[in-house]
Amino acid sequence: MSAAATAYAPVHAASIADPETFWLDAAKALDWERAPSRAFDPQAGVYGRWFPDARLNACFNAVDRHVERGHGEQAAILYDSPVTGTKRRISFAELREEVATLAAVLAGFGVGRGDRVVIYMPMVPEALFGMLACARLGAIHSVVFGGFAANELALRIEDARPKAVLAASCGVEPTRVVPYKPLLDAALARSSYKPDACLVLQRPQAKAELVEGRDHDWEEAVAAAKAEGRRADPVAVAATDPLYILYTSGTTGKPKGVVRDTGGYCVALTWSMANLYDVKPGEVYFCASDIGWVVGHSYIVYAPLLHGCTTVLYEGKPVGTPDAGAFWRVASEYGVCTLFTAPTALRAIKKEDPRAEKLDGYDLSGFRALFLAGERADPDSVAWAEKALGKPVIDHWWQTETGWAIAGNPLGIERLPVKYGSTAVPMPGYDLHVLDEAGKPVPDGTMGTIALKLPLPPSCLPTLWGSDERMRASYLQTFAGYYDTSDAGIRDADGYVTVLGRTDDIINVAGHRLSTGGMEAVLAAHPDVAECAVIGIRDLVKGEAPCGFVVLKSGVTKEPGDIERELVARVRDEIGPVAAFKLALTVGRLPKTRSGKILRATMKAIADGQSYTMPPTIEDPTVLEEIGESLKTRGVGA
Ligand code: COA
Ligand code: AMP
């Protein structure tokens, strides 16, 4: 460990040597109905459970207690929507009112502790009310990102089996209105499981048709509950009760339902606000993600509110709404101290405003740090932002599975030197090791798979929804006694971690995690496709973009160009626009090993214009030339 890490090192060491004391101490920041007498039960669950005898309510901790302590008038949510031209300030007292009323509406649909509620909504305050209303009742929410299509929504509904669905009539993208309700209707038609009720927020940009008996108008239902004085109080639940399920791409087409338990999550997030982000209660925190992703769950909704901060809810893009100064406008208008976004957003801003001229005129005197996560932060963008902002730019590494950073630079404890390309050091409770294929630790500076010695710290997934077996098979079987992150990386002599990329078929497109296997399944289902491979190729703004190679069945007479267009449309329809699948290439053959394994890594190297060694087991090296040629015809590759 670097000599600079004098304050951080003992904190991390204490969390590993005596997790009981460390996390029981961190737990004091919350209000418990029954405080934990112990932090961890190693016998419970798949690898143990956090705070096994404690009880609390997440919504009470995020909302009510701030009102009870005299902060009712403080802004809880600052909604800023350049795409609709709307702004709204919601105080903690108003938030409590909205959430308690909506919870009463949900209770009226029969939603109670342990029931699931799917939320398919854009970045509007009502979506946050919905999440918190579920938490208030002890119900389990499952938010589905608006950029997913009906089929993906249907898969999640089938798996979560929600009692109710909360939806909005539409989302608003800079260039178009996206009607959500027809997608919900299509998903429900596909799903064999049907919820009892759907509560639909009618937005003026596109009104939805409501299905008699099943669908309810949000505004009317809430107004009726208010008129009747119906409000629901927070229900204390076991700390081990799930707060939410968040689906993420797995290596098959079936998404994984990551379960987040209530107590551990609230404890870890609250700890992170002070110690990682260095933010105090009452300050304004701006996380420019989407509530459909884990980063949005944790740092738009729960962490800032649990910590008594004001959260900015921004319905817009980093560029184009209206320009590359959007984030700086929001930061100065609301006195933001910390901004958290994805490197892809920074690259988009840098591309449009390379000299950072859009910063001119904005008062960022209260701004202290920019945090980046979701994909590797490229050194160029980090250096650009450091220069433009004159403030620390901190890369930190995350997964949906962990719910908070695995590694980062703990500004609240000690500002460690930034090393470009590295996500700095492990956060408390993460006993991080870099292993070779046989599970042996590799020397510092050597690449391997990053694995976390069990137990995982609070907030990390205790299991996958409905399947302890899939949890074990997906994460715990590669290396006995460890969680396999499926990220490859290096640790240096100072203990800094550099994450290099996934070891599985997951790709990262504009900070969105996508499975190439899922896209291959869509391509393979086309009647004219014999075989296919999807890889992530380098993209200057999005980091990676998917590219599909298809071999057509013999005897197909249709124009390849027509089939390619159909394939692009199919992925958009089946997975959603978020897949950003725009490039399908018809090729004569796919490069394979003699045992028939498709050489995806070599194809990616060719597409990215990188050098590669000819795989010794390749069946026919000339196929690689054909792949290179076909990429060149589309302007991709060296
Ligand atoms: N509802 C419906 N459609 C959506 C959507 C939503 N919530 N979010 C995105 N889409 C659509 C977009 O309109 C786009 O459609 P198009 O193919 O018709 O243009 C498509 O999905 C791809 O979206 P995206 O990858 O976001 O690309 P973009 O060109 O719209 O924007 C960036 C590019 C870089 C500005 C944007 O991706 C961004 O801000 N990324 C940050 C990501 C992030 O915060 N990730 C969370 C991890 S921290
Ligand atoms: P998600 O589950 O969508 O948050 O995606 C998690 C994956 O994104 C990780 O497994 C990494 O591959 C990648 N990732 C997230 N943050 C970083 C980062 N700071 N540096 C490198 N990769 C990252």
Short mmCIF file of C-alpha atoms and ligand atoms in Angstrom, two decimals, residues 121-122 145-148 171-176 178 180 287-290 293 295-296 316-319 327 340-345 348 373-375 509-512 541-542 572 576-580 582, ligand 1:
data_model
loop_
_atom_site.label_atom_id
_atom_site.label_comp_id
_atom_site.label_asym_id
_atom_site.label_seq_id
_atom_site.Cartn_x
_atom_site.Cartn_y
_atom_site.Cartn_z
CA MET A 121 -41.26 4.57 -15.99
CA PRO A 122 -39.04 7.38 -17.21
CA PHE A 145 -35.31 0.60 -17.89
CA GLY A 146 -37.47 2.43 -20.43
CA GLY A 147 -35.13 1.67 -23.32
CA PHE A 148 -35.97 -2.05 -23.15
CA GLY A 171 -40.93 8.56 -22.09
CA VAL A 172 -39.54 11.62 -23.79
CA GLU A 173 -36.30 11.30 -25.73
CA PRO A 174 -34.74 14.42 -27.31
CA THR A 175 -35.92 13.52 -30.80
CA ARG A 176 -39.09 11.59 -30.12
CA VAL A 178 -41.61 6.92 -26.78
CA TYR A 180 -44.44 3.10 -23.02
CA CYS A 287 -26.32 11.52 -10.30
CA ALA A 288 -26.94 11.73 -14.05
CA SER A 289 -27.88 8.13 -14.63
CA ASP A 290 -31.33 6.57 -14.97
CA TRP A 293 -29.88 1.11 -13.67
CA VAL A 295 -26.40 3.51 -10.26
CA GLY A 296 -29.76 5.28 -10.44
CA GLY A 316 -32.36 14.82 -20.26
CA LYS A 317 -29.07 13.96 -21.89
CA PRO A 318 -25.55 15.28 -21.43
CA VAL A 319 -25.67 16.77 -24.93
CA PHE A 327 -24.70 19.25 -16.70
CA PHE A 340 -21.80 11.20 -10.74
CA THR A 341 -22.06 10.13 -14.38
CA ALA A 342 -20.73 7.62 -16.90
CA PRO A 343 -17.53 8.20 -18.91
CA THR A 344 -19.62 7.92 -22.09
CA ALA A 345 -21.50 11.09 -21.08
CA ALA A 348 -20.17 12.99 -25.57
CA ALA A 373 -18.53 4.63 -13.25
CA GLY A 374 -20.25 2.11 -15.46
CA GLU A 375 -17.32 1.41 -17.78
CA VAL A 509 -22.52 0.18 -24.60
CA ALA A 510 -22.79 3.80 -23.43
CA GLY A 511 -22.47 2.58 -19.85
CA HIS A 512 -25.28 0.07 -20.42
CA VAL A 541 -18.47 7.93 -27.65
CA LYS A 542 -20.25 4.80 -26.42
CA ARG A 572 -34.48 -3.17 -31.62
CA GLY A 576 -34.88 -2.45 -27.31
CA PRO A 577 -33.27 0.71 -28.68
CA VAL A 578 -30.84 0.68 -25.75
CA ALA A 579 -28.97 -2.21 -27.38
CA ALA A 580 -27.86 0.32 -30.02
CA LYS A 582 -26.97 -0.81 -35.81
N1 COA B 1 -36.56 5.15 -23.08
C1 COA B 1 -36.67 4.88 -24.40
N2 COA B 1 -35.64 4.89 -25.26
C2 COA B 1 -34.42 5.17 -24.75
C3 COA B 1 -34.22 5.44 -23.40
C4 COA B 1 -35.35 5.42 -22.55
N3 COA B 1 -35.25 5.66 -21.25
N4 COA B 1 -32.92 5.68 -23.19
C5 COA B 1 -32.31 5.56 -24.38
N5 COA B 1 -33.22 5.26 -25.31
C6 COA B 1 -32.97 5.08 -26.74
C7 COA B 1 -32.34 6.32 -27.33
O1 COA B 1 -33.32 7.25 -27.76
C8 COA B 1 -31.59 5.74 -28.51
O2 COA B 1 -32.51 5.52 -29.55
P1 COA B 1 -32.13 5.72 -31.10
O3 COA B 1 -31.40 4.48 -31.49
O4 COA B 1 -33.46 5.85 -31.75
O5 COA B 1 -31.30 6.95 -31.20
C9 COA B 1 -31.15 4.37 -28.03
O6 COA B 1 -32.01 4.05 -26.92
C10 COA B 1 -29.73 4.32 -27.54
O7 COA B 1 -29.60 5.20 -26.45
P2 COA B 1 -28.21 5.69 -25.86
O8 COA B 1 -27.26 4.55 -25.87
O9 COA B 1 -28.45 6.34 -24.55
O10 COA B 1 -27.66 6.67 -26.95
P3 COA B 1 -27.97 8.18 -27.24
O11 COA B 1 -27.36 8.41 -28.57
O12 COA B 1 -29.39 8.53 -27.03
O13 COA B 1 -27.10 8.97 -26.13
C11 COA B 1 -25.25 9.26 -24.59
C12 COA B 1 -25.70 8.77 -25.98
C13 COA B 1 -23.78 8.98 -24.41
C14 COA B 1 -25.52 10.74 -24.49
C15 COA B 1 -26.09 8.51 -23.55
O14 COA B 1 -25.96 7.15 -23.76
C16 COA B 1 -25.76 8.76 -22.09
O15 COA B 1 -26.05 9.77 -21.51
N6 COA B 1 -25.22 7.76 -21.45
C17 COA B 1 -24.97 7.75 -20.03
C18 COA B 1 -25.35 6.38 -19.59
C19 COA B 1 -25.53 6.21 -18.13
O16 COA B 1 -25.80 7.12 -17.40
N7 COA B 1 -25.39 4.96 -17.72
C20 COA B 1 -25.62 4.52 -16.39
C21 COA B 1 -24.41 3.91 -15.79
S1 COA B 1 -23.62 5.05 -14.69
#
